[in-house]
Short mmCIF file of C-alpha atoms in Angstrom, two decimals:
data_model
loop_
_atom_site.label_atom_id
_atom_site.label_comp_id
_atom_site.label_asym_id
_atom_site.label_seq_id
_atom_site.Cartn_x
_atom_site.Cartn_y
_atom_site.Cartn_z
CA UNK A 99 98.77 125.17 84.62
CA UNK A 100 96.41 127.82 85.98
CA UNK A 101 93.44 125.07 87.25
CA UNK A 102 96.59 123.72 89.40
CA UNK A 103 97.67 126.82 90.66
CA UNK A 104 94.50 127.96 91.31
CA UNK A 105 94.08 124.30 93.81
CA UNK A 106 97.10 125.43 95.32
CA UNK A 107 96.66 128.92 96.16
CA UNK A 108 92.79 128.06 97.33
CA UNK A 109 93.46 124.19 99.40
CA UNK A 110 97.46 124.69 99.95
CA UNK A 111 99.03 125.03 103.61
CA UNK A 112 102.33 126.47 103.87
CA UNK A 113 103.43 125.23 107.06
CA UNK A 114 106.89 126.77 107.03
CA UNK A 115 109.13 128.66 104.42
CA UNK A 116 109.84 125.49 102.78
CA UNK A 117 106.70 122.98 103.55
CA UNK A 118 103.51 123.25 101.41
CA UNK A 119 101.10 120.96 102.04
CA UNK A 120 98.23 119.74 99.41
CA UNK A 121 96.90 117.19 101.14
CA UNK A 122 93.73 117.51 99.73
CA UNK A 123 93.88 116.91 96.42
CA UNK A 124 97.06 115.31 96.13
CA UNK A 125 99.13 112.96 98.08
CA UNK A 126 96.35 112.00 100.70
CA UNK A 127 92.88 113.42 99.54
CA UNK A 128 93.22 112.63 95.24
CA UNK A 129 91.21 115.03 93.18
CA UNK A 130 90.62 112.57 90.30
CA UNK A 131 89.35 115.25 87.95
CA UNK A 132 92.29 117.29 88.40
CA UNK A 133 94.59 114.24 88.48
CA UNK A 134 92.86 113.73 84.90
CA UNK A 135 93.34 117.54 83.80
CA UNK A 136 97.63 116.98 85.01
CA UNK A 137 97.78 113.93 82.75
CA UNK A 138 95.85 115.43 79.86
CA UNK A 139 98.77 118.14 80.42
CA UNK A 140 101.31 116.74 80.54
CA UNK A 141 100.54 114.69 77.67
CA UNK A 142 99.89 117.82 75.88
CA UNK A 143 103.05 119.42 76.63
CA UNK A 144 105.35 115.51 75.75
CA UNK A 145 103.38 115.52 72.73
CA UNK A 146 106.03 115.69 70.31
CA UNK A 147 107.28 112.30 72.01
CA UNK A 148 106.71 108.93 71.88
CA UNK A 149 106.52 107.38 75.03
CA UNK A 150 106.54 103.43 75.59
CA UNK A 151 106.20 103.87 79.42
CA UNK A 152 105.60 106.25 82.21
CA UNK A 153 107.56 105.55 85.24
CA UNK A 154 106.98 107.39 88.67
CA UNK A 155 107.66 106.21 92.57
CA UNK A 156 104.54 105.41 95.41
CA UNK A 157 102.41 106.70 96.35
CA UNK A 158 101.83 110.27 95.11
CA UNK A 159 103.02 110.21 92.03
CA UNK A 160 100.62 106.80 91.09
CA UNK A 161 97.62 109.14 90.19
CA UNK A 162 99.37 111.40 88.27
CA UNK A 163 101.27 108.80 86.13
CA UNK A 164 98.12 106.62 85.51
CA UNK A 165 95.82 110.06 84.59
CA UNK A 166 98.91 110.11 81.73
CA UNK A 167 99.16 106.60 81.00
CA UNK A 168 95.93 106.49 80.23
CA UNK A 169 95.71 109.67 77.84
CA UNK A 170 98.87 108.36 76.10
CA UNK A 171 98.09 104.63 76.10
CA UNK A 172 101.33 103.87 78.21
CA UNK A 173 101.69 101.12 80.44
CA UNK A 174 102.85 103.24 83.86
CA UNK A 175 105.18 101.40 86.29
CA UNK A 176 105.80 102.78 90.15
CA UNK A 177 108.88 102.24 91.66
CA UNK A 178 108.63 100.69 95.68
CA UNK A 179 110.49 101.94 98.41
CA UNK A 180 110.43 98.77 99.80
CA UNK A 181 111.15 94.90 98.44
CA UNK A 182 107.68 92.81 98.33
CA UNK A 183 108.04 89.31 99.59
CA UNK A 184 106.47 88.92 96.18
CA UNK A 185 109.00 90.31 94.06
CA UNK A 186 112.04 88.27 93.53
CA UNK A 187 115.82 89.31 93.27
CA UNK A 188 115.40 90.30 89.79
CA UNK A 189 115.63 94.60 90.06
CA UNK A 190 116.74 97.61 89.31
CA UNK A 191 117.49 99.73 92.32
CA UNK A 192 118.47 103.35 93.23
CA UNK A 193 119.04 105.06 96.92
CA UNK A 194 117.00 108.17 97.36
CA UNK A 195 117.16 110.46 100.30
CA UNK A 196 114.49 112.12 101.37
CA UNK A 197 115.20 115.57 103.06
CA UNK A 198 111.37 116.20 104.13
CA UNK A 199 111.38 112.66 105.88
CA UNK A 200 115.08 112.88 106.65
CA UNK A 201 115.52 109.03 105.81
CA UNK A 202 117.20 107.42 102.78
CA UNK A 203 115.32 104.57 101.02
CA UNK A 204 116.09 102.09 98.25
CA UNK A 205 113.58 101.98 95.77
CA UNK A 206 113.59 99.34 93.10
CA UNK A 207 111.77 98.46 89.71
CA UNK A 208 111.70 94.70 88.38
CA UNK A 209 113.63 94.53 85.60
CA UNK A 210 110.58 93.08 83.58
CA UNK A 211 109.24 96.36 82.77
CA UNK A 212 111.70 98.48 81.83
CA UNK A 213 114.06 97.74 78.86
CA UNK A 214 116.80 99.39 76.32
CA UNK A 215 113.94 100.12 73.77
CA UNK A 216 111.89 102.10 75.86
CA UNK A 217 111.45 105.88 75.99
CA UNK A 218 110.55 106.99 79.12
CA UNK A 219 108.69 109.91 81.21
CA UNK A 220 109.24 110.27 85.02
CA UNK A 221 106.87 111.35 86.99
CA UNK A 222 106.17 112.69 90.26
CA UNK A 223 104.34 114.77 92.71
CA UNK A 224 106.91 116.99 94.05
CA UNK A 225 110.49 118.62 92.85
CA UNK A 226 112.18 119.54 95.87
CA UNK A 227 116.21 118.41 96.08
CA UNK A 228 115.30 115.96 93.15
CA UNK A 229 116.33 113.50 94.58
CA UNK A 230 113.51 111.15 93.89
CA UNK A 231 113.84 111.73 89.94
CA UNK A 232 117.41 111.18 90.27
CA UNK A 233 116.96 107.83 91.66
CA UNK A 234 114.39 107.12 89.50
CA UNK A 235 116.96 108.62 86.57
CA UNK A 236 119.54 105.68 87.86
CA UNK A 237 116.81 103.33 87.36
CA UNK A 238 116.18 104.23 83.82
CA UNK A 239 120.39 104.12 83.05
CA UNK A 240 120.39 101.04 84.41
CA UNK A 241 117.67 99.30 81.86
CA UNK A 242 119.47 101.34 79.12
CA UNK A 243 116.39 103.15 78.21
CA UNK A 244 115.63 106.77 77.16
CA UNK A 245 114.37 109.55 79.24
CA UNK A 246 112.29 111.94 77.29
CA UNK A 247 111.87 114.18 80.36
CA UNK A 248 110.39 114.44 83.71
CA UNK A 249 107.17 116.09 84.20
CA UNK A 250 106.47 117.42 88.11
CA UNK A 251 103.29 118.48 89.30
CA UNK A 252 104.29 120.87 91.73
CA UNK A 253 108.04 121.98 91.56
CA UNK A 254 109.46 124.11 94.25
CA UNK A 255 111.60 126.64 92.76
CA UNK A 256 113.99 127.80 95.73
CA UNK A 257 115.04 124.75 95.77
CA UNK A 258 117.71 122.96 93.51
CA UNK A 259 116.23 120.20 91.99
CA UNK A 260 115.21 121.35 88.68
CA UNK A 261 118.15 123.99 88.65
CA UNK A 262 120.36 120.24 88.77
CA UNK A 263 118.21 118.72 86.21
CA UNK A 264 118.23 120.87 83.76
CA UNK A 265 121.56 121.62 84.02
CA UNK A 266 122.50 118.24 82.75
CA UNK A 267 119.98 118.47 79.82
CA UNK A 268 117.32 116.80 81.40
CA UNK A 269 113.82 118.21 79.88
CA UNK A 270 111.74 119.36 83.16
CA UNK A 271 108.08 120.06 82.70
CA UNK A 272 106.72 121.76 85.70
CA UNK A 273 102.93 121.92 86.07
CA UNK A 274 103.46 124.84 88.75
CA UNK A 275 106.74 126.38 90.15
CA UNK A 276 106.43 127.53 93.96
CA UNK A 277 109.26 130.24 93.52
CA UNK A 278 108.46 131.49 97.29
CA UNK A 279 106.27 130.61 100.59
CA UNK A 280 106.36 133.45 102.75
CA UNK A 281 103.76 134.30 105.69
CA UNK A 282 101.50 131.67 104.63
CA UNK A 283 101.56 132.77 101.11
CA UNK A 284 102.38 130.94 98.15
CA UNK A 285 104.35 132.95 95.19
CA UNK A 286 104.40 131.21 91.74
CA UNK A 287 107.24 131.69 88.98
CA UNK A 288 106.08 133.89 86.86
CA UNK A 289 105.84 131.16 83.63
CA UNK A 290 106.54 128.01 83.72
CA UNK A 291 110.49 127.06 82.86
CA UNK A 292 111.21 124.44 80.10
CA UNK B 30 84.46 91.08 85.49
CA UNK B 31 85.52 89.07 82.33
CA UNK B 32 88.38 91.24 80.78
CA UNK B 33 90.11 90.85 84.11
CA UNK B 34 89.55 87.43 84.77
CA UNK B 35 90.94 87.16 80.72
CA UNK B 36 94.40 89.46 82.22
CA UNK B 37 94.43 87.13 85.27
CA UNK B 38 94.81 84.12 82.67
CA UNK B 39 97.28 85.54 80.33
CA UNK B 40 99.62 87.59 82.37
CA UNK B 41 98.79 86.51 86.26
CA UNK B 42 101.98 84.02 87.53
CA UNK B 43 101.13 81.51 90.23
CA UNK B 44 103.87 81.18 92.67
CA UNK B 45 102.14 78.87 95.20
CA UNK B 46 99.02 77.80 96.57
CA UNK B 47 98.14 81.07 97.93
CA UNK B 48 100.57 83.60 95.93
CA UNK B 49 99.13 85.05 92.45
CA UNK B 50 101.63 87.98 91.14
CA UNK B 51 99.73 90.18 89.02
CA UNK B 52 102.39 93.16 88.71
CA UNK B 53 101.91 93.00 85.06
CA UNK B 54 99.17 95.01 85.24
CA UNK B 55 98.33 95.64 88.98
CA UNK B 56 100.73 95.98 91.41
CA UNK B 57 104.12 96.99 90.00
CA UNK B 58 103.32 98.18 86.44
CA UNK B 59 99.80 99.34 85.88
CA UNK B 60 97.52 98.97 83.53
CA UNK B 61 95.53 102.41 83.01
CA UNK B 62 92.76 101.43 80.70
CA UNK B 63 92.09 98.58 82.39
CA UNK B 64 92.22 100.34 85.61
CA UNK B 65 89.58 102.71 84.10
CA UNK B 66 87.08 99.28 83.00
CA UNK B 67 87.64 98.27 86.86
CA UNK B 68 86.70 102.05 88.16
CA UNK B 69 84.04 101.67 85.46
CA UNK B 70 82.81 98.22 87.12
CA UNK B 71 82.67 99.19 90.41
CA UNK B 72 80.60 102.40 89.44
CA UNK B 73 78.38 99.72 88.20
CA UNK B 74 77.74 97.43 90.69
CA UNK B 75 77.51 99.93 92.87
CA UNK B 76 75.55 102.74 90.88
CA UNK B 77 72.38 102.08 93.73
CA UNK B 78 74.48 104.05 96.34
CA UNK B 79 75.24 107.80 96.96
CA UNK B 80 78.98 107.67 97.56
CA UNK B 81 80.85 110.57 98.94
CA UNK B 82 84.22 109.59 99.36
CA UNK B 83 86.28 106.44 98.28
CA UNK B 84 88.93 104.76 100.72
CA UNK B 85 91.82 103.39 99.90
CA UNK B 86 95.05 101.99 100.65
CA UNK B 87 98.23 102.69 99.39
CA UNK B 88 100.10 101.53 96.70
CA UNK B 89 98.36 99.53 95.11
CA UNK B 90 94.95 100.46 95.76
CA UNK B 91 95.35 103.66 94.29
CA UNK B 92 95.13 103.20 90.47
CA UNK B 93 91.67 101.93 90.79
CA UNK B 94 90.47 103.95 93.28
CA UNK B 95 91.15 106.91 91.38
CA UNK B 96 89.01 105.43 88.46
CA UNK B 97 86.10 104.90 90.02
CA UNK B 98 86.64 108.65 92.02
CA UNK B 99 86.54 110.02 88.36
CA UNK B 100 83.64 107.93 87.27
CA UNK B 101 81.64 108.70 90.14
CA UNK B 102 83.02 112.13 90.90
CA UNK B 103 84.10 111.63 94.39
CA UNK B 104 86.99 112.38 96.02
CA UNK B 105 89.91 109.22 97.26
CA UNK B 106 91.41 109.39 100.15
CA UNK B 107 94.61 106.86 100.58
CA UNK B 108 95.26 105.40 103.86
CA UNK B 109 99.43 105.68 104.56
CA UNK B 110 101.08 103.09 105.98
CA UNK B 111 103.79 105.08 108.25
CA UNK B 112 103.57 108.88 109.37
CA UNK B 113 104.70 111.57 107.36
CA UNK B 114 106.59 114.53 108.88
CA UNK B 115 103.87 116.77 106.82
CA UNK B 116 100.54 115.04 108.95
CA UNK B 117 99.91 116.31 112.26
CA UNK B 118 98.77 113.78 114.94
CA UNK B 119 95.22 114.93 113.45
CA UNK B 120 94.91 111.24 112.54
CA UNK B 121 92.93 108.11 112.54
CA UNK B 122 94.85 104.97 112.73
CA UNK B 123 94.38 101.41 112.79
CA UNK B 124 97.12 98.21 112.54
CA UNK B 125 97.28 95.83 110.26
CA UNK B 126 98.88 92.84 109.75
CA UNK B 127 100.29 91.40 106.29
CA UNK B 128 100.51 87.77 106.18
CA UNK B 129 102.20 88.36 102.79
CA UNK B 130 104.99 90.20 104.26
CA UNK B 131 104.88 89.07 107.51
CA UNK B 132 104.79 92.61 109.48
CA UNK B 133 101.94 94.75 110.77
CA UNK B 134 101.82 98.36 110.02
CA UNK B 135 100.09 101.49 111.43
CA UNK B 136 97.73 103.03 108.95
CA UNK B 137 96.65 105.98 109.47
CA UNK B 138 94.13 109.10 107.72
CA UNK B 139 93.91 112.36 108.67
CA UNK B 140 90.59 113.32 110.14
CA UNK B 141 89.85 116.21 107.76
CA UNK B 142 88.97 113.92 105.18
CA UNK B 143 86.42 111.57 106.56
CA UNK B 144 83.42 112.65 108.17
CA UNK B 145 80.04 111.28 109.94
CA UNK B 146 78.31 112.44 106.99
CA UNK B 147 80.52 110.61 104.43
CA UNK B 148 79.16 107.33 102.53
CA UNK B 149 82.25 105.66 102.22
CA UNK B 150 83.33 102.88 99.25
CA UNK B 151 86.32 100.71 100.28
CA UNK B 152 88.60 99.81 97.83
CA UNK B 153 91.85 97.58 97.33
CA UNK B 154 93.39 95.46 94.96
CA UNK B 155 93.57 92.18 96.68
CA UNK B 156 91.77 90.75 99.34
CA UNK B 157 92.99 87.77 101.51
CA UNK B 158 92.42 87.39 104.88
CA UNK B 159 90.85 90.82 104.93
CA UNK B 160 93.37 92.39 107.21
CA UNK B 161 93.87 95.64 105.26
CA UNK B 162 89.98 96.04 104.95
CA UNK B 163 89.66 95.45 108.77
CA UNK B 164 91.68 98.49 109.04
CA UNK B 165 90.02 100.91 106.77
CA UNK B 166 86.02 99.85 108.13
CA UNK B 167 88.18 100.18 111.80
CA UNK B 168 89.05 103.77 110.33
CA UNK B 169 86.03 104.44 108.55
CA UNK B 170 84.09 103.86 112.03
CA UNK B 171 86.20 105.90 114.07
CA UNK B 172 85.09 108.90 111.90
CA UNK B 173 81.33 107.96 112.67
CA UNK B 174 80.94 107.37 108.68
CA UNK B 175 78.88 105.05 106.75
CA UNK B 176 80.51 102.02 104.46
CA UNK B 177 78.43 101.41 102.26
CA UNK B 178 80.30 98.38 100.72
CA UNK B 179 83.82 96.95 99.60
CA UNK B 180 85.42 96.55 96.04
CA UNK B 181 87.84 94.55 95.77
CA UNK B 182 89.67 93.94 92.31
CA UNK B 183 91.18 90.27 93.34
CA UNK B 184 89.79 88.15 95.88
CA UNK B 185 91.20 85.12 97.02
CA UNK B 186 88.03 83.22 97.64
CA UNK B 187 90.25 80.11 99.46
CA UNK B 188 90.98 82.26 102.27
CA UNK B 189 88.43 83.77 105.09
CA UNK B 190 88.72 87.27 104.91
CA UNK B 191 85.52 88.03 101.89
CA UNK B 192 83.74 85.12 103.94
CA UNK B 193 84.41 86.91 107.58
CA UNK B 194 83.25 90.32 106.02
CA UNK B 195 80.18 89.26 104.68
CA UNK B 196 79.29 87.58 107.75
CA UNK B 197 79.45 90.34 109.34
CA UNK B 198 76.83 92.37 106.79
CA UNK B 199 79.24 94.07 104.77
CA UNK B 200 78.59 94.43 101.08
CA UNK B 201 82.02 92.92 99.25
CA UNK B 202 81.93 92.85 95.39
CA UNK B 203 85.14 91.47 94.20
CA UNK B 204 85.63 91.41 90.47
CA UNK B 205 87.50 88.22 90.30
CA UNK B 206 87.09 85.57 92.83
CA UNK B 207 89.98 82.79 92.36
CA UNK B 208 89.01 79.54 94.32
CA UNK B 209 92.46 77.65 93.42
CA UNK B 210 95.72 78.32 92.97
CA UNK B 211 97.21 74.87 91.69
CA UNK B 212 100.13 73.53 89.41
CA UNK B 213 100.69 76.83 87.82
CA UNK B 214 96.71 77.26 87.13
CA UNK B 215 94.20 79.70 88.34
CA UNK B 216 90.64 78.37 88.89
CA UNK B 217 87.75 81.16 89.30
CA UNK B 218 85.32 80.68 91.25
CA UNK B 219 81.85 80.12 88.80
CA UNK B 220 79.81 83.68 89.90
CA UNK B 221 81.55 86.20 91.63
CA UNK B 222 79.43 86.25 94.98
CA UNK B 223 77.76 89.61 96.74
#
């Protein structure tokens, strides 16, 4: 998605040979306009499937999801990493590590919202390790519902996540594939892998 | 804000006196299009002000934040609620305490996204005894910016925190104001107050 890349390469920080930071128009400063272009896309590119809900994990991935719930008339649900006081016992739950924080989480979805008859699209901000949309994979098993794919707004190629996913058949839509940061610079797969 | 107040009704789940669970729609799963009427609302009500930025919360905050930041065409910024390896110390911070969940938290925005020249809209999706709000006009102040009001998408009008703020000056447009949570039953509160 050239807009995207185009944000990156102008507002994104590589901090080290495996840290990119977008902070400003994505998981601290939101672009809403481009939030709305990367649901209109991914839309675009699931539109040969019919999605009953979009499910992603807080925070970043909220905008995102809702841009594409929105375009698709989805409900969109976001996984916590936390239990609410509010929410009762009744939950799905997955353990996801996270390498950049270095802490492992539970995450959980009620089991309200996600059931055997729905087809769903993950969501999120980042593909690193995958192990976010793994979790969030677990989650999906666990209602008995269908994954039609994942769709990442920022994938980072040197890294295995998406190599894993797709692997095991799981449909990966990429929005923009970081194949390299080196000396500041960011280096983009040359098209975007299916 | 009728449709809402007709959503509150139908889907909202009174747990006690004080608890209304909305994660039908609000706080778990999300409702896009009505999250786009609420962005659409606040535009509204506010439409008299030049707003540069909106300011926000996470999780839940987000969705409709990010609606009225298209609608407007400003940018959101969301407030985190612990420190990410990927901020710096570059940050402004604040505590605040959940009576919900019992615990305070640090929140905390980097300073390259609010400035002394920003006109700043505050929103969140529930406001109670105004803690979380504290924070952000505590955060919004450290940057030398100006608030130029609140929007809030539930209000519990049976607690102090929308009657503290506006005491103090600040503009606070909620689009539901419940008055009484009893016997299963939500009661509204007859005009939603400035």
């Amino acid at each position: 998605m050239q807009l995207l890349k185009d944000k990156i390469i102008k507002e994104g920080k590589v901090l080290s040979p495996t840290v990119l930071k977008v902070d400003t128009f994505l998981n601290h400063q939101i672009d809403p306009l481009l939030m709305k272009e990367i649901g209109h896309e991914f839309a675009t590119r699931f539109t040969n499937e019919v999605i009953t809900k979009v499910l992603t994990i807080e925070s970043s991935g909220i905008a995102p999801a809702t841009m594409l719930g929105l375009e698709i008339g989805a409900p969109v649900v976001f996984a916590r990493k936390r239990k609410s006081l509010t929410l009762s016992d009744n939950l799905f739950t997955a353990s996801v590590h996270s390498f950049t924080k270095n802490v492992t989480s539970d995450i959980a979805v009620s089991r309200d919202f996600l059931h055997a008859d729905d087809n769903i699209i993950i969501i999120d901000d980042f593909l690193a390790n995958g192990e976010a949309v793994k979790g969030l994979l677990h989650i999906a098993e666990q209602a008995g519902a269908n994954v039609v794919g994942v769709g990442i707004v920022i994938e980072k190629g040197f890294q295995d996540g998406g190599k894993n996913l797709r692997a095991q058949g799981v449909r990966v839509e990429s929005l923009a594939i970081v194949n390299e940061l080196e000396e500041g610079k960011v280096t983009f797969a040359e098209e975007e892998a299916e």
